[in-house]
Coordinates of C-alpha atoms in Angstrom, one line a residue:
X1335 CA 1.0 11.9 -20.9
X1336 CA 1.5 8.3 -19.7
X1337 CA 3.7 6.4 -22.0
X1338 CA 2.7 2.9 -23.1
X1339 CA 3.1 0.4 -20.3
X1340 CA 3.1 -3.3 -21.1
X1341 CA 3.1 -5.9 -18.3
X1342 CA 4.4 -9.1 -19.8
X1343 CA 4.0 -12.1 -17.6
X1344 CA 6.8 -14.6 -17.2
X1345 CA 5.3 -17.5 -15.3
X1346 CA 8.4 -19.4 -14.0
X1347 CA 6.2 -22.2 -12.6
X1348 CA 5.3 -23.1 -16.2
X1349 CA 8.5 -22.0 -17.8
X1350 CA 6.4 -20.2 -20.4
X1351 CA 5.5 -16.6 -21.3
X1352 CA 1.7 -16.3 -21.6
X1353 CA -0.6 -13.5 -22.6
X1354 CA -3.9 -12.2 -21.5
X1355 CA -5.6 -11.0 -24.7
X1356 CA -7.5 -7.7 -24.4
X1357 CA -10.5 -9.2 -26.3
X1358 CA -11.7 -12.8 -26.5
X1359 CA -11.1 -13.1 -30.2
X1360 CA -7.5 -12.1 -30.0
X1361 CA -4.6 -14.6 -29.6
X1362 CA -1.0 -14.3 -28.8
X1363 CA 1.1 -13.7 -25.6
X1364 CA -0.9 -12.8 -22.5
X1365 CA -0.5 -9.2 -21.6
X1366 CA -2.2 -6.1 -20.1
X1367 CA -1.6 -2.9 -22.0
X1368 CA -2.0 0.5 -20.3
X1369 CA -2.1 3.3 -22.9
X1370 CA -2.4 6.9 -21.8
X1371 CA -3.9 5.8 -18.6
X1372 CA -6.7 3.8 -20.2
X1373 CA -6.8 0.0 -19.9
X1374 CA -9.2 -2.8 -20.9
X1375 CA -9.5 -4.7 -17.7
X1376 CA -9.1 -8.5 -17.8
X1377 CA -12.4 -10.3 -17.4
X1378 CA -12.3 -13.0 -14.7
X1379 CA -14.6 -15.4 -12.9
X1380 CA -14.6 -16.5 -9.3
X1381 CA -17.3 -19.0 -8.5
X1382 CA -18.1 -19.5 -4.8
X1383 CA -15.5 -21.9 -3.4
X1384 CA -17.1 -25.3 -2.9
X1385 CA -17.3 -26.9 0.6
X1386 CA -15.2 -30.0 1.1
X1387 CA -17.2 -30.6 4.3
X1388 CA -20.2 -29.0 5.9
X1389 CA -18.2 -26.9 8.2
X1390 CA -16.6 -25.0 5.3
X1391 CA -19.8 -24.0 3.6
X1392 CA -20.2 -20.6 5.2
X1393 CA -16.7 -19.5 4.1
X1394 CA -16.9 -20.4 0.4
X1395 CA -19.0 -17.4 -0.7
X1396 CA -17.2 -14.9 1.6
X1397 CA -13.7 -15.9 0.4
X1398 CA -14.7 -15.7 -3.2
X1399 CA -16.2 -12.2 -2.7
X1400 CA -13.0 -10.9 -1.0
X1401 CA -10.8 -12.3 -3.9
X1402 CA -13.1 -10.6 -6.4
X1403 CA -13.1 -7.3 -4.6
X1404 CA -9.3 -7.3 -4.3
X1405 CA -8.7 -8.0 -8.0
X1406 CA -11.4 -5.6 -9.2
X1407 CA -10.1 -2.8 -6.9
X1408 CA -6.8 -2.8 -8.9
X1409 CA -8.5 -1.5 -12.0
X1410 CA -6.7 -4.2 -14.0
X1411 CA -9.4 -6.8 -13.6
X1412 CA -13.2 -6.9 -14.3
X1413 CA -15.4 -9.4 -12.5
X1414 CA -18.0 -11.4 -14.5
X1415 CA -21.3 -11.6 -12.7
X1416 CA -22.3 -15.0 -11.4
X1417 CA -25.6 -14.5 -13.2
X1418 CA -23.7 -14.9 -16.5
X1419 CA -22.1 -18.3 -15.5
X1420 CA -23.0 -21.2 -17.8
X1421 CA -21.0 -23.8 -15.8
X1422 CA -20.9 -24.1 -12.1
X1423 CA -18.0 -25.4 -10.0
X1424 CA -19.5 -28.2 -7.9
X1425 CA -16.4 -30.2 -7.2
X1426 CA -12.8 -29.1 -6.9
X1427 CA -11.6 -32.2 -8.7
X1428 CA -14.0 -32.1 -11.7
X1429 CA -12.6 -31.1 -15.1
X1430 CA -13.1 -27.4 -16.1
X1431 CA -15.5 -26.9 -19.0
X1432 CA -13.4 -24.3 -20.7
X1433 CA -15.8 -23.7 -23.6
X1434 CA -18.5 -22.5 -21.1
X1435 CA -16.2 -20.0 -19.6
X1436 CA -14.9 -18.8 -23.0
X1437 CA -18.5 -18.2 -24.0
X1438 CA -18.9 -15.5 -21.4
X1439 CA -15.4 -14.1 -22.1
X1440 CA -13.9 -15.2 -18.8
X1441 CA -10.2 -15.1 -19.6
X1442 CA -9.1 -16.1 -16.1
X1443 CA -10.9 -18.5 -13.8
X1444 CA -10.3 -19.0 -10.1
X1445 CA -11.8 -22.1 -8.4
X1446 CA -11.4 -23.3 -4.9
X1447 CA -12.6 -25.5 -2.1
X1448 CA -12.9 -24.9 1.7
X1449 CA -13.0 -27.2 4.7
X1450 CA -12.4 -27.2 8.4
X1451 CA -10.0 -29.9 9.6
X1452 CA -10.2 -31.9 12.9
X1453 CA -8.2 -29.2 14.7
X1454 CA -10.6 -26.5 13.7
X1455 CA -8.2 -25.0 11.1
X1456 CA -9.6 -23.5 7.9
X1457 CA -8.1 -25.2 4.8
X1458 CA -8.4 -23.5 1.4
X1459 CA -7.4 -25.1 -1.9
X1460 CA -7.4 -23.1 -5.1
X1461 CA -6.5 -23.2 -8.8
X1462 CA -6.0 -20.5 -11.4
X1463 CA -6.8 -21.1 -15.1
X1464 CA -6.0 -19.4 -18.3
X1465 CA -9.3 -20.1 -20.0
X1466 CA -8.3 -19.4 -23.6
X1467 CA -5.2 -21.6 -23.3
X1468 CA -7.3 -24.4 -21.8
X1469 CA -4.8 -24.9 -19.0
X1470 CA -4.0 -24.2 -15.3
X1471 CA -1.5 -21.6 -14.4
X1472 CA 1.1 -23.4 -12.3
X1473 CA -0.1 -25.9 -9.7
X1474 CA -2.9 -25.7 -7.3
X1475 CA -2.1 -24.4 -3.8
X1476 CA -3.3 -24.9 -0.3
X1477 CA -3.5 -22.4 2.6
X1478 CA -4.2 -23.2 6.2
X1479 CA -5.3 -20.6 8.8
X1480 CA -7.7 -19.9 11.6
X1481 CA -11.4 -19.5 11.0
X1482 CA -11.3 -15.9 12.3
X1483 CA -8.5 -15.3 9.7
X1484 CA -10.6 -16.2 6.7
X1485 CA -10.2 -12.7 5.2
X1486 CA -6.5 -12.9 5.3
X1487 CA -6.5 -16.3 3.5
X1488 CA -8.7 -14.7 0.8
X1489 CA -6.2 -11.8 0.5
X1490 CA -3.4 -14.4 0.1
X1491 CA -5.3 -16.2 -2.7
X1492 CA -5.8 -12.9 -4.5
X1493 CA -2.1 -12.1 -4.1
X1494 CA -1.3 -15.3 -5.9
X1495 CA -3.7 -14.6 -8.7
X1496 CA -2.4 -11.1 -9.1
X1497 CA 1.2 -12.2 -9.1
X1498 CA 0.7 -15.0 -11.7
X1499 CA -1.1 -12.8 -14.1
X1500 CA 0.9 -9.5 -13.8
X1501 CA 4.3 -10.8 -12.9
X1502 CA 4.5 -8.4 -10.0
X1503 CA 4.3 -9.1 -6.3
X1504 CA 0.8 -8.7 -4.7
X1505 CA -0.2 -6.3 -1.9
X1506 CA -3.5 -7.5 -0.6
X1507 CA -2.2 -9.3 2.4
X1508 CA -1.0 -6.1 4.1
X1509 CA -2.2 -3.6 6.6
X1510 CA -2.3 0.2 7.0
X1511 CA -1.6 2.1 10.2
X1512 CA -3.3 5.5 10.2
X1513 CA -4.6 8.4 12.4
X1514 CA -8.3 8.0 13.1
X1515 CA -10.1 11.3 13.5
X1516 CA -13.3 12.2 15.3
X1517 CA -15.1 15.4 16.3
X1518 CA -15.3 18.9 14.9
X1519 CA -12.3 20.4 13.0
X1520 CA -11.4 22.7 15.9
X1521 CA -11.7 20.0 18.5
X1522 CA -10.6 16.9 16.6
X1523 CA -9.6 13.9 18.5
X1524 CA -6.9 11.6 17.0
X1525 CA -5.7 8.1 17.8
X1526 CA -3.8 5.4 16.0
X1527 CA -5.7 2.8 14.1
X1528 CA -4.6 -0.3 12.1
X1529 CA -6.7 -2.1 9.5
X1530 CA -6.4 -4.3 6.5
X1531 CA -5.3 -2.5 3.3
X1532 CA -9.0 -2.3 2.2
X1533 CA -10.3 -0.7 5.4
X1534 CA -11.6 -3.9 7.1
X1535 CA -10.8 -5.2 10.5
X1536 CA -10.0 -1.8 12.2
X1537 CA -8.4 -1.9 15.6
X1538 CA -7.1 1.0 17.7
X1539 CA -3.6 1.1 19.1
X1540 CA -3.9 4.3 21.3
X1541 CA -6.6 6.3 22.9
X1542 CA -7.6 9.8 21.9
X1543 CA -6.2 11.5 25.0
X1544 CA -3.2 13.0 23.1
X1545 CA -2.5 14.2 19.6
X1546 CA -0.7 11.6 17.5
X1547 CA 1.0 12.0 14.2
X1548 CA 3.0 10.2 11.5
X1549 CA 2.8 6.5 12.3
X1550 CA 5.4 4.4 10.4
X1551 CA 5.8 0.6 10.2
X1552 CA 9.0 -1.3 10.8
X1553 CA 10.3 -3.3 7.9
X1554 CA 8.8 -6.4 9.5
X1555 CA 5.5 -4.8 10.2
X1556 CA 5.5 -5.8 13.9
X1557 CA 6.3 -2.3 15.3
X1558 CA 5.1 1.3 14.7
X1559 CA 6.9 4.6 15.2
X1560 CA 4.8 7.6 15.8
X1561 CA 4.9 11.1 17.3
X1562 CA 2.8 12.0 20.4
X1563 CA 2.1 15.3 22.1
X1564 CA 1.0 13.8 25.4
X1565 CA 3.8 15.6 27.3
X1566 CA 3.0 18.9 25.5
X1567 CA 6.0 18.5 23.2
X1568 CA 6.3 16.2 20.2
X1569 CA 8.0 13.0 21.3
X1570 CA 8.7 9.8 19.4
X1571 CA 7.3 6.4 20.6
X1572 CA 7.7 2.9 19.4
X1573 CA 4.7 0.6 19.7
X1574 CA 4.5 -3.2 19.5
X1575 CA 1.5 -4.0 17.3
X1576 CA 0.7 -7.3 18.8
X1577 CA 0.8 -6.3 22.5
X1578 CA 0.1 -2.6 22.0
X1579 CA 2.9 -2.0 24.5
X1580 CA 5.0 1.1 23.9
X1581 CA 7.9 3.1 25.1
X1582 CA 9.3 6.6 24.4
X1583 CA 12.6 6.8 22.5
X1584 CA 15.4 8.7 24.2
X1585 CA 14.8 12.5 24.0
X1586 CA 17.1 15.4 24.9
X1587 CA 15.7 17.9 27.4
X1588 CA 14.4 21.1 25.7
X1589 CA 14.1 19.5 22.3
X1590 CA 11.2 18.3 20.1
X1591 CA 11.5 15.1 18.0
X1592 CA 9.1 14.1 15.2
X1593 CA 8.8 12.6 11.7
X1594 CA 10.4 9.2 12.6
X1595 CA 11.2 6.5 10.0
X1596 CA 12.7 3.1 10.4
X1597 CA 15.9 2.2 8.4
X1598 CA 15.5 -0.9 6.2
X1599 CA 17.4 -3.0 8.8
X1600 CA 14.9 -2.1 11.5
X1601 CA 17.6 -1.3 14.0
X1602 CA 18.0 2.4 13.3
X1603 CA 15.5 5.3 13.5
X1604 CA 15.7 8.5 11.4
X1605 CA 13.9 11.6 12.6
X1606 CA 13.8 15.4 12.9
X1607 CA 14.9 17.1 16.1
X1608 CA 14.4 20.8 16.9
X1609 CA 16.9 22.2 19.3
X1610 CA 17.7 25.9 19.9
X1611 CA 15.3 26.9 17.2
X1612 CA 16.9 24.8 14.5
X1613 CA 15.5 21.6 13.0
X1614 CA 17.9 18.9 11.6
X1615 CA 17.9 15.3 10.8
X1616 CA 19.3 12.8 13.3
X1617 CA 19.4 9.0 13.6
X1618 CA 19.7 6.7 16.6
X1619 CA 19.5 3.1 17.6
X1620 CA 16.0 1.8 18.1
X1621 CA 17.1 0.5 21.5
X1622 CA 18.2 4.0 22.5
X1623 CA 21.5 5.8 22.4
X1624 CA 24.0 6.4 19.6
X1625 CA 22.3 9.6 18.4
X1626 CA 24.0 11.1 15.4
X1627 CA 23.3 14.4 13.7
X1628 CA 23.2 14.1 9.9
X1629 CA 22.5 17.7 8.8
X1630 CA 23.9 21.0 10.0
X1631 CA 22.1 23.8 8.4
X1632 CA 20.0 26.8 9.6
X1633 CA 17.0 25.5 7.6
X1634 CA 14.3 23.1 8.5
X1635 CA 15.1 19.5 7.5
X1636 CA 12.3 17.0 7.9
X1637 CA 10.2 14.1 6.5
X1638 CA 13.2 11.7 5.8
X1639 CA 12.8 8.4 4.0
X1640 CA 15.5 5.8 3.3
X1641 CA 16.2 4.2 0.0
X1642 CA 15.3 0.4 0.0
X1643 CA 19.0 -0.5 0.3
X1644 CA 19.5 1.9 3.2
X1645 CA 22.4 3.8 1.5
X1646 CA 20.6 7.1 0.8
X1647 CA 18.0 9.4 2.4
X1648 CA 15.5 11.6 0.7
X1649 CA 14.1 14.5 2.8
X1650 CA 12.4 17.9 2.7
X1651 CA 14.3 21.1 3.3
X1652 CA 13.6 24.8 2.9
X1653 CA 17.3 25.7 2.6
X1654 CA 16.6 27.2 -0.9
X1655 CA 13.9 29.4 0.5
X1656 CA 10.9 27.1 -0.1
X1657 CA 10.3 23.4 0.8
X1658 CA 12.1 21.2 -1.8
X1659 CA 13.3 17.6 -2.0
X1660 CA 16.9 16.6 -1.4
X1661 CA 18.9 13.3 -1.4
X1662 CA 22.0 12.6 0.6
X1663 CA 24.0 9.7 1.8
X1664 CA 22.6 7.8 4.8
X1665 CA 25.6 8.9 6.8
X1666 CA 25.0 12.5 6.1
X1667 CA 27.1 14.9 4.1
X1668 CA 26.4 17.0 1.0
X1669 CA 22.8 16.9 -0.3
X1670 CA 21.6 17.4 -3.9
X1671 CA 18.3 18.9 -4.8
X1672 CA 16.0 16.8 -7.0
X1673 CA 12.8 18.8 -7.2
X1674 CA 12.9 21.3 -10.0
X1675 CA 9.3 22.2 -10.8
X1676 CA 7.3 25.3 -9.8
X1677 CA 5.8 24.9 -6.3
X1678 CA 6.5 23.6 -2.9
X1679 CA 7.5 19.9 -2.3
X1680 CA 7.3 17.8 0.8
X1681 CA 6.7 14.4 2.5
X1682 CA 8.9 12.4 0.1
X1683 CA 8.8 8.6 0.3
X1684 CA 11.1 6.2 -1.6
X1685 CA 9.4 3.4 -3.5
X1686 CA 10.0 -0.2 -2.4
X1687 CA 11.2 -0.8 -6.0
X1688 CA 13.8 1.9 -5.5
X1689 CA 13.1 3.7 -8.8
X1690 CA 10.6 6.4 -7.8
X1691 CA 10.0 8.9 -5.1
X1692 CA 6.4 9.9 -4.2
X1693 CA 5.8 13.4 -2.8
X1694 CA 3.3 16.1 -2.0
X1695 CA 3.3 19.2 -4.1
X1696 CA 1.6 22.5 -3.6
X1697 CA 1.3 24.7 -6.7
X1698 CA -1.2 27.4 -7.9
X1699 CA -3.5 26.8 -4.9
X1700 CA -3.8 23.1 -5.4
X1701 CA -2.2 20.1 -3.7
X1702 CA -1.0 17.1 -5.6
X1703 CA 0.4 13.6 -5.0
X1704 CA 3.2 13.0 -7.5
X1705 CA 6.1 10.7 -8.4
X1706 CA 9.5 11.4 -9.9
X1707 CA 12.6 9.5 -10.7
X1708 CA 15.4 9.4 -8.1
X1709 CA 17.3 12.0 -10.1
X1710 CA 14.3 14.3 -10.2
X1711 CA 13.4 13.6 -13.8
X1712 CA 10.0 12.5 -15.2
X1713 CA 7.9 14.3 -12.6
X1714 CA 4.3 13.2 -12.9
X1715 CA 1.4 14.5 -10.9
X1716 CA -1.2 11.8 -10.1
X1717 CA -3.9 13.8 -8.2
X1718 CA -5.1 17.3 -7.7
X1719 CA -7.5 18.6 -5.0
X1720 CA -8.0 21.2 -2.2
X1721 CA -5.6 19.2 0.0
X1722 CA -3.8 15.9 -0.9
X1723 CA -0.8 14.9 1.2
X1724 CA 1.3 12.2 2.9
X1725 CA 1.8 9.5 0.3
X1726 CA 2.7 5.9 1.3
X1727 CA 3.6 3.0 -1.0
X1728 CA 2.0 -0.4 -1.4
X1729 CA 4.5 -3.3 -0.7
X1730 CA 4.9 -3.9 -4.5
X1731 CA 5.4 -0.2 -5.4
X1732 CA 2.3 -0.2 -7.7
X1733 CA -0.2 1.8 -5.6
X1734 CA 0.0 5.0 -3.5
X1735 CA -2.3 5.7 -0.6
X1736 CA -2.6 9.3 0.8
X1737 CA -4.8 11.7 2.8
X1738 CA -7.4 13.9 1.1
X1739 CA -9.1 16.6 3.1
X1740 CA -12.3 18.3 1.9
X1741 CA -12.7 22.1 2.0
X1742 CA -14.7 24.0 4.6
X1743 CA -15.0 24.5 8.3
X1744 CA -16.3 20.9 8.7
X1745 CA -13.6 19.5 6.4
X1746 CA -13.1 15.8 6.8
X1747 CA -9.9 13.8 6.1
X1748 CA -10.2 10.5 4.2
X1749 CA -7.8 8.0 2.7
X1750 CA -7.5 7.5 -1.0
X1751 CA -5.4 5.3 -3.3
X1752 CA -4.2 5.8 -6.8
X1753 CA -2.1 3.7 -9.3
X1754 CA 1.3 5.1 -10.2
X1755 CA 0.0 5.8 -13.7
X1756 CA -2.6 8.2 -12.2
X1757 CA -5.4 5.7 -12.9
X1758 CA -7.9 4.1 -10.6
X1759 CA -8.3 6.8 -7.9
X1760 CA -10.4 5.2 -5.1
X1761 CA -11.5 6.2 -1.6
X1762 CA -10.6 3.7 1.1
X1763 CA -13.7 3.1 3.3
X1764 CA -13.2 3.9 7.0
X1765 CA -15.7 4.3 9.8
X1766 CA -14.1 7.6 11.0
X1767 CA -12.1 10.4 9.4
X1768 CA -8.6 9.2 8.6
X1769 CA -5.2 10.6 7.8
X1770 CA -1.5 9.9 7.8
X1771 CA -1.6 6.4 6.4
X1772 CA 1.5 4.1 6.4
X1773 CA 1.4 0.8 4.4
X1774 CA 2.9 -2.3 5.9
X1775 CA 5.1 -4.8 4.1
X1776 CA 3.3 -8.0 3.1
X1777 CA 2.5 -10.1 6.2
X1778 CA 4.4 -13.2 6.9

């Protein structure tokens, strides 16, 4: 059972605590209540952004649509159809007719204006209103970017709306690196792809000449670690996202290295290395050298993930006879087991907030994505299917993306996302099969 969750909004820009009422006739502090996984989404309106000059006209509708899609996709907001609008926003500077928006139960209103300046840059201004309080939330903001980058500006606007209303950081202006899959199951071709968090703007970072696995972003989002089998043995590479240039990390002869992960400082890489039939955790400098062994056991240690402060590591080990989750100091040493339920646990990932660990669990013939506290308490399974695996966290720690594979000889892998309450399970649209997602931090 999901306990009562209340998101109270402290808007520092106003120095006030506001509330979003669940229904139009209610009053009081502005809040969103999530009870037993059921929520009454907040109704909002996003009219097409007005054009400050002729060159900006084509962008107003598209930007408003992306903002609407971002907010609706969270499950916390509900878009009001434009057909229901009584008022129209025809000028960014005109007063808002709050009574008209109240009449259609729009509890939040986002208005904006778009223009193209003399240098060809896209300029977007926007305001966010609490309709039932008859006031603007904070001050209006302006964003400037390239015309080709209009989608990213829209995501940034949506992040601002989300943050002001929920009190949490946004996650829309982020990207996901993943393994794009094509071909039949027994001859599947795989290459690295990168896209916006919502599946738009896909670009490919490698070709499909070699099997690739487990891409992972650097803390700044400019580099990606991944495992490649192009030499016949698993080997770790680091790739620059902008230039698509890459290099292999130092590897010992006769060994296999895989499951890489950046440390929070971006200077250290944590990974698994198999040598002499034994698999342990190691770390090394991203520039090469300084390799240090962190575990010394006869079991398989893999899938490591740092805590946000870099002081601890959670990982998967079968030292107890079945794959389970363990935590140890980032410098190695004694590890403590944190998974205590029935089943097999793997692919743990520490939340950016530091309070939860996401994992894959196999139990009674089903696969699950779940979360637990750092001490192993309050385990909660969020999904169940034929095969769910490989969770990755949104930058704000609110949403988990993962791989789901369908059953059968022609089984296809797809990406899904789910809220940490277990609500709002959604498929991420991709043009190919997709697996092994890794979510970037917010873009700068």
